[in-house]
Every structure is written in structure tokens, then in C-alpha cells.
Amino acid sequence: MKPSHARWLKRLVALTEIPAPDPQRLLRRIVMMERSIMLPVKAVFIGMILYSFDITPWVGLASNTLDVVVETVQLIFWFYILANFIIALILFAAERLPLAVVQWTVVTSSLVDGIFIAGMALLTGGLDSVLFWLFVVLIIRNSVSVPPGLLQLILNFAISLCYALVAVLDVSVFQNLDEFTRHALDLTPREDLGQPFVLRLTVLLLTALCCSGLELLLERQRLAAEEAGEFVAREGQLRSAGRLAAEFAHQIKNPLAIINNAAFSLQRSMRENKNPATQQIEIIQEEVARADKVITQIMGYAQLSEGRVEKLNVIEELNRAITQVFPAAVPTRIKIHREFGHGFPPLLMQRGHLSEILVNLLQNAREAVGETGNVSVSADCHRDYSVEISVRDDGPGISPDKKGRVFEAYYTTKEKGSGLGLAIVKHNAELYGGIARVESELGKGAKFIVIFPAKALMTFSK
């Protein structure tokens, strides 16, 4: 395949790819369509056919070929009843079963319906059967119950093939009947498929493509609207939190400045007399300076006043952070191991917040292993589309009595550490509804894990 053709095919596949819908929303659609609508309709349909068994025979003429067809469809009908009984049990327990089981049950149900309708269409006119329109209904139903994408297209193509099978068997059965039976049944000559078959198959295929295309457009529009809403909400919350932090600092710094000025004046007026109060005033000044420093650090710790929410690629941000902490130009004996998954949803965050999380975790691991060691960085996307990032080192590990405090602000076991690095990791993760935790044993290294939910409005620690 030429490179240009490969790129064109890649773009075509990308057009049909969208993130999987929210599991709860998809489950609600399945329950509405399959359990609330399709099961009652199929129950009535099965009842009508059972009633026809007792009242009138389907075919009363002696024809070997037709007898085989009728008996085959009757066997398919009993299988159809059994299959729908099992499908109904699964659908009524849908909320307690894994979503994948429910989804494949829907796919199986659609295929079973397509095969049975094909059999019924063969007995009720073949190519000219009015049941042709049930194939169109099946395709529309699949567009509701099955997420848009390759699976839906394949399923609807299989439904179209069921109708093609009806046409082929219709011609085959006609050709195997004798002249007397053909005249007795008043059958339309079936020497070949003909133009009506091509037109009807085209209708089925176009319906499948139109339904899939329309749902793709609607799904992309919905995702764009949700992302826009999240952007606005997160940026608004960040601005509000930033204003709150700035107001807090302003309100605290002003009285501290007044206290500091008053203490300085008292110290200058009492310096010559060597009054014992001088020492107390010096303590006041030291404590005011300390409080001022803490407030300044807290402002840097929060970092909420500036920045904008962006759509971030997890792998790109991880590679950028690794390059920042372990630059290629600086030789090191520390080995970096990357274990990245695929299919990550974008993270809607401020780039600085995610960068701080990754850089702090990597710097922490670098300091833990010393001059030589191993640092493993992994990223994985869970089935609920949450993103898990972990940084593991083979350093000395963390003792049990210290492990519970590593995320506390200003708690550090390092001589020159500020005690804010891991606290920032926890704070920034929780800001977006995520969690941060540590797994470690003495002598076995440490593993820091951060998990971000697929979608969550930001929360602020009280």
C-alpha cells in the first residue's frame, strides 16, 4: 500500500473514532431500547406466531423444497424463543452485570433477530416480502443500542447480508420447484436477483451509513459541548480560588505589616535603655517574618490565580517532565523505564498543575535513588477511562511510621527539603477530583500513584 493511501485510510478510520460513551449513559440507552421497547414488541410478535401455529398451518401444499424451508424456519423459531428468553434474563439483570456482557448480549440479540426475520421474510414473499422494512428498523435500533464506530457498522452490514441471504434462497427455492407448484402458489418468476434487490440492499446500506454518520456527528457535538462546559467551569473555579487566595494573603499581610512597623518603632525607642522588652519585640519580629514567609509559600503552593485549562496529552506531558528532570545533556547513571499504555482521553487541566505533579514525583524518585538506580514511569487508562500515572524507584523506601505523613505540607525527612513537593502533588490531584497515594516498604523502594477521573468538576480542600 502506498504511503498516501495509508495516510488516507488512517484519516478515514480516525473519522469513525470517538471516545466511548459514558458507561452509565450507554447502559441507560440499552435498557430503554432493548428492555423497555424491544422485549415487549418481540413478546407480541412471538405470541402472534404461536397463535398462527394452532389456528392455521403456514404452508399446506406438498412440496419437498418448501417443506424443508418451512421446517427449518420453525426450528429457527424455537431457537429464537429460547435465545430471547436468555437475552431477557440478562437485560433484566443489566444493572448488576459488567457493561461488556450487556453490550455483547445486545449484539447477539440483533444478529438473532436478523436471522429469524430473514427466515420469516423467505416464507412471506422472499424478495417482495413486506418484512424487508424490519431490516431497516433493526439497523435504526442498532444505532441506538450500539455505540457508533466499527462494531456498529459491522453489525448493520451483517443485517444487510441477512436480507441478501433471503434473496439468494428465494431464487434458489424457486428454481427447485416444479411448474405445478409454481402455478399453485402463484409465485413470481425468480430467475435472478434483479434490480429490486439491488435497490433494497442499497437502501439498507445507506440507512446503516446515514445512521452511523448522524450519530457520530451528534456524539462529537455532545462531546464538544461537554468539553466546553468543563473548560468554562474549571477556569471559573480556578479564577475564584485564585481571587480567594489573593484576598486571604492581602488581608493577612496588612495587619502583619502594621505589627512589624509598631515593633520596629518600639525597638528603636527602647534600644538605648536596654529594656527587657526589647528581646520580646525581637521575637515578635521573627514570628511576623516567619508568618509572612509561610503566607508567601502558601500563595506559591496554591498557584490558582493564573493560567488556563487546556486539553493535555498524557504521554506528551510525561515525556516533557522526564526530559526536564533528567535532561539528555546531563549524564546520569539512573535508568529511566517507560511503560505507557494507549487510548488515553485528554486531561482537561492547567498545564502547570500537571507539570508540577509529574516533576515533583520524578524529582522525589531521583533523590531517592541517589547517583545510580532505576526509575520506572508508567501510565495506564482504566476501563472507566480514568488515567493512572505512577512513578516507582528502587531507593531505600519509606518506613511505615513516615508513610502516612509524606503528603503533609512542610513534612520532610530531607535536610534541605521544603516539605511541599508531595503536598503539591496531592493538592493538585485532588483539585481535579483525583487521588494520590504511596506504596512502599523499607528496602524495596517506593511507588507514588496519581489517578485522575475521566471527567470530574474540580474540588477544593476545606
Short mmCIF file of N, CA, C and O in Angstrom, two decimals, residues 176-234:
data_model
loop_
_atom_site.label_atom_id
_atom_site.label_comp_id
_atom_site.label_asym_id
_atom_site.label_seq_id
_atom_site.Cartn_x
_atom_site.Cartn_y
_atom_site.Cartn_z
N ASN A 176 -35.89 -24.68 -7.72
CA ASN A 176 -36.01 -26.09 -7.37
C ASN A 176 -37.46 -26.57 -7.30
O ASN A 176 -37.70 -27.72 -6.97
N LEU A 177 -38.42 -25.69 -7.57
CA LEU A 177 -39.83 -26.08 -7.58
C LEU A 177 -40.25 -26.50 -8.99
O LEU A 177 -39.79 -25.92 -9.99
N ASP A 178 -41.19 -27.44 -9.06
CA ASP A 178 -41.71 -27.84 -10.37
C ASP A 178 -42.77 -26.84 -10.84
O ASP A 178 -43.24 -25.99 -10.07
N GLU A 179 -43.15 -26.94 -12.10
CA GLU A 179 -44.09 -25.99 -12.69
C GLU A 179 -45.44 -26.01 -11.99
O GLU A 179 -46.08 -24.98 -11.77
N PHE A 180 -45.94 -27.21 -11.61
CA PHE A 180 -47.24 -27.31 -10.95
C PHE A 180 -47.25 -26.52 -9.63
O PHE A 180 -48.19 -25.77 -9.35
N THR A 181 -46.21 -26.68 -8.85
CA THR A 181 -46.14 -25.98 -7.55
C THR A 181 -46.03 -24.47 -7.75
O THR A 181 -46.62 -23.68 -7.02
N ARG A 182 -45.27 -24.07 -8.77
CA ARG A 182 -45.12 -22.63 -9.02
C ARG A 182 -46.46 -21.99 -9.36
O ARG A 182 -46.80 -20.92 -8.85
N HIS A 183 -47.26 -22.70 -10.23
CA HIS A 183 -48.58 -22.17 -10.59
C HIS A 183 -49.54 -22.25 -9.41
O HIS A 183 -50.35 -21.33 -9.20
N ALA A 184 -49.46 -23.30 -8.61
CA ALA A 184 -50.36 -23.45 -7.46
C ALA A 184 -50.12 -22.35 -6.43
O ALA A 184 -51.07 -21.82 -5.81
N LEU A 185 -48.87 -22.00 -6.24
CA LEU A 185 -48.54 -20.94 -5.26
C LEU A 185 -48.55 -19.55 -5.87
O LEU A 185 -48.39 -18.56 -5.15
N ASP A 186 -48.74 -19.48 -7.20
CA ASP A 186 -48.77 -18.19 -7.90
C ASP A 186 -47.50 -17.37 -7.59
O ASP A 186 -47.56 -16.21 -7.21
N LEU A 187 -46.35 -18.05 -7.74
CA LEU A 187 -45.08 -17.40 -7.42
C LEU A 187 -44.59 -16.58 -8.60
O LEU A 187 -44.74 -16.96 -9.77
N THR A 188 -43.98 -15.44 -8.30
CA THR A 188 -43.37 -14.59 -9.31
C THR A 188 -42.07 -15.24 -9.79
O THR A 188 -41.30 -15.76 -8.97
N PRO A 189 -41.82 -15.28 -11.09
CA PRO A 189 -40.59 -15.89 -11.58
C PRO A 189 -39.35 -15.30 -10.92
O PRO A 189 -39.22 -14.08 -10.77
N ARG A 190 -38.42 -16.19 -10.50
CA ARG A 190 -37.19 -15.76 -9.83
C ARG A 190 -36.00 -16.37 -10.54
O ARG A 190 -35.37 -17.30 -10.06
N GLU A 191 -35.66 -15.87 -11.70
CA GLU A 191 -34.52 -16.41 -12.41
C GLU A 191 -33.21 -15.79 -11.92
O GLU A 191 -32.17 -16.42 -11.95
N ASP A 192 -33.27 -14.53 -11.48
CA ASP A 192 -32.09 -13.87 -10.91
C ASP A 192 -32.56 -12.85 -9.90
O ASP A 192 -33.76 -12.64 -9.68
N LEU A 193 -31.61 -12.19 -9.23
CA LEU A 193 -31.96 -11.26 -8.16
C LEU A 193 -32.65 -10.02 -8.70
O LEU A 193 -33.62 -9.53 -8.13
N GLY A 194 -32.14 -9.46 -9.76
CA GLY A 194 -32.81 -8.33 -10.40
C GLY A 194 -32.58 -7.00 -9.73
O GLY A 194 -31.94 -6.87 -8.67
N GLN A 195 -33.12 -5.96 -10.38
CA GLN A 195 -32.93 -4.59 -9.92
C GLN A 195 -33.57 -4.29 -8.56
O GLN A 195 -32.98 -3.58 -7.75
N PRO A 196 -34.78 -4.83 -8.24
CA PRO A 196 -35.37 -4.53 -6.93
C PRO A 196 -34.46 -4.94 -5.76
O PRO A 196 -34.38 -4.23 -4.75
N PHE A 197 -33.77 -6.07 -5.92
CA PHE A 197 -32.86 -6.50 -4.85
C PHE A 197 -31.73 -5.49 -4.66
O PHE A 197 -31.38 -5.12 -3.53
N VAL A 198 -31.15 -5.03 -5.77
CA VAL A 198 -30.04 -4.07 -5.68
C VAL A 198 -30.51 -2.78 -5.01
O VAL A 198 -29.82 -2.22 -4.15
N LEU A 199 -31.70 -2.32 -5.37
CA LEU A 199 -32.22 -1.09 -4.78
C LEU A 199 -32.46 -1.25 -3.28
O LEU A 199 -32.12 -0.38 -2.48
N ARG A 200 -33.07 -2.39 -2.90
CA ARG A 200 -33.36 -2.59 -1.48
C ARG A 200 -32.08 -2.78 -0.66
O ARG A 200 -31.99 -2.27 0.46
N LEU A 201 -31.11 -3.49 -1.21
CA LEU A 201 -29.84 -3.64 -0.49
C LEU A 201 -29.14 -2.29 -0.35
O LEU A 201 -28.53 -1.99 0.68
N THR A 202 -29.25 -1.47 -1.40
CA THR A 202 -28.67 -0.12 -1.33
C THR A 202 -29.34 0.71 -0.24
O THR A 202 -28.69 1.46 0.49
N VAL A 203 -30.68 0.57 -0.10
CA VAL A 203 -31.41 1.27 0.96
C VAL A 203 -30.88 0.86 2.33
O VAL A 203 -30.65 1.70 3.22
N LEU A 204 -30.66 -0.44 2.52
CA LEU A 204 -30.16 -0.93 3.81
C LEU A 204 -28.77 -0.38 4.11
O LEU A 204 -28.51 0.10 5.22
N LEU A 205 -27.88 -0.44 3.12
CA LEU A 205 -26.52 0.03 3.34
C LEU A 205 -26.48 1.54 3.58
O LEU A 205 -25.75 2.03 4.44
N LEU A 206 -27.28 2.30 2.81
CA LEU A 206 -27.33 3.75 3.01
C LEU A 206 -27.91 4.11 4.37
O LEU A 206 -27.47 5.05 5.03
N THR A 207 -28.93 3.34 4.79
CA THR A 207 -29.51 3.58 6.13
C THR A 207 -28.46 3.35 7.20
O THR A 207 -28.35 4.14 8.17
N ALA A 208 -27.68 2.27 7.05
CA ALA A 208 -26.62 1.99 8.03
C ALA A 208 -25.60 3.11 8.07
O ALA A 208 -25.21 3.59 9.15
N LEU A 209 -25.15 3.58 6.89
CA LEU A 209 -24.15 4.65 6.86
C LEU A 209 -24.71 5.96 7.39
O LEU A 209 -24.03 6.69 8.12
N CYS A 210 -25.95 6.29 7.02
CA CYS A 210 -26.57 7.54 7.47
C CYS A 210 -26.76 7.55 8.99
O CYS A 210 -26.48 8.54 9.66
N CYS A 211 -27.26 6.43 9.53
CA CYS A 211 -27.47 6.35 10.98
C CYS A 211 -26.14 6.48 11.72
O CYS A 211 -26.04 7.21 12.71
N SER A 212 -25.13 5.76 11.23
CA SER A 212 -23.82 5.83 11.88
C SER A 212 -23.23 7.23 11.77
O SER A 212 -22.70 7.78 12.74
N GLY A 213 -23.31 7.83 10.57
CA GLY A 213 -22.77 9.17 10.38
C GLY A 213 -23.49 10.22 11.22
O GLY A 213 -22.86 11.08 11.83
N LEU A 214 -24.83 10.12 11.27
CA LEU A 214 -25.60 11.07 12.06
C LEU A 214 -25.26 10.95 13.54
O LEU A 214 -25.09 11.97 14.24
N GLU A 215 -25.14 9.71 14.02
CA GLU A 215 -24.82 9.54 15.44
C GLU A 215 -23.40 10.01 15.75
O GLU A 215 -23.13 10.56 16.82
N LEU A 216 -22.46 9.80 14.81
CA LEU A 216 -21.10 10.30 15.01
C LEU A 216 -21.10 11.82 15.14
O LEU A 216 -20.44 12.39 16.02
N LEU A 217 -21.86 12.49 14.26
CA LEU A 217 -21.93 13.95 14.33
C LEU A 217 -22.55 14.41 15.65
O LEU A 217 -22.04 15.34 16.30
N LEU A 218 -23.66 13.77 16.05
CA LEU A 218 -24.31 14.15 17.30
C LEU A 218 -23.41 13.88 18.50
O LEU A 218 -23.35 14.69 19.44
N GLU A 219 -22.68 12.75 18.46
CA GLU A 219 -21.80 12.40 19.58
C GLU A 219 -20.63 13.39 19.66
O GLU A 219 -20.24 13.81 20.76
N ARG A 220 -20.06 13.74 18.51
CA ARG A 220 -18.98 14.72 18.51
C ARG A 220 -19.47 16.09 19.00
O ARG A 220 -18.76 16.78 19.74
N GLN A 221 -20.67 16.46 18.60
CA GLN A 221 -21.23 17.74 19.06
C GLN A 221 -21.46 17.71 20.56
O GLN A 221 -21.17 18.68 21.26
N ARG A 222 -21.97 16.58 21.07
CA ARG A 222 -22.20 16.45 22.51
C ARG A 222 -20.88 16.52 23.28
O ARG A 222 -20.78 17.21 24.31
N LEU A 223 -19.86 15.82 22.77
CA LEU A 223 -18.55 15.83 23.44
C LEU A 223 -17.95 17.24 23.43
O LEU A 223 -17.37 17.68 24.42
N ALA A 224 -18.10 17.93 22.29
CA ALA A 224 -17.58 19.30 22.21
C ALA A 224 -18.28 20.21 23.21
O ALA A 224 -17.65 21.05 23.87
N ALA A 225 -19.62 20.05 23.34
CA ALA A 225 -20.38 20.86 24.29
C ALA A 225 -19.96 20.54 25.72
O ALA A 225 -19.81 21.45 26.56
N GLU A 226 -19.76 19.25 26.02
CA GLU A 226 -19.34 18.87 27.38
C GLU A 226 -17.95 19.43 27.69
O GLU A 226 -17.71 19.92 28.79
N GLU A 227 -17.03 19.32 26.72
CA GLU A 227 -15.68 19.84 26.95
C GLU A 227 -15.70 21.35 27.15
O GLU A 227 -15.00 21.88 28.01
N ALA A 228 -16.51 22.03 26.35
CA ALA A 228 -16.61 23.49 26.50
C ALA A 228 -17.15 23.84 27.88
O ALA A 228 -16.66 24.77 28.54
N GLY A 229 -18.16 23.07 28.33
CA GLY A 229 -18.70 23.31 29.67
C GLY A 229 -17.67 23.07 30.75
O GLY A 229 -17.59 23.83 31.73
N GLU A 230 -16.87 22.01 30.59
CA GLU A 230 -15.84 21.73 31.59
C GLU A 230 -14.75 22.80 31.57
O GLU A 230 -14.25 23.20 32.63
N PHE A 231 -14.37 23.25 30.38
CA PHE A 231 -13.38 24.33 30.30
C PHE A 231 -13.87 25.55 31.08
O PHE A 231 -13.14 26.13 31.90
N VAL A 232 -15.10 25.95 30.80
CA VAL A 232 -15.64 27.15 31.44
C VAL A 232 -15.73 26.96 32.95
O VAL A 232 -15.34 27.84 33.74
N ALA A 233 -16.23 25.79 33.38
CA ALA A 233 -16.39 25.55 34.81
C ALA A 233 -15.05 25.53 35.53
O ALA A 233 -14.88 26.12 36.61
N ARG A 234 -14.06 24.85 34.94
CA ARG A 234 -12.77 24.74 35.60
C ARG A 234 -12.03 26.07 35.63
O ARG A 234 -11.43 26.44 36.65
#
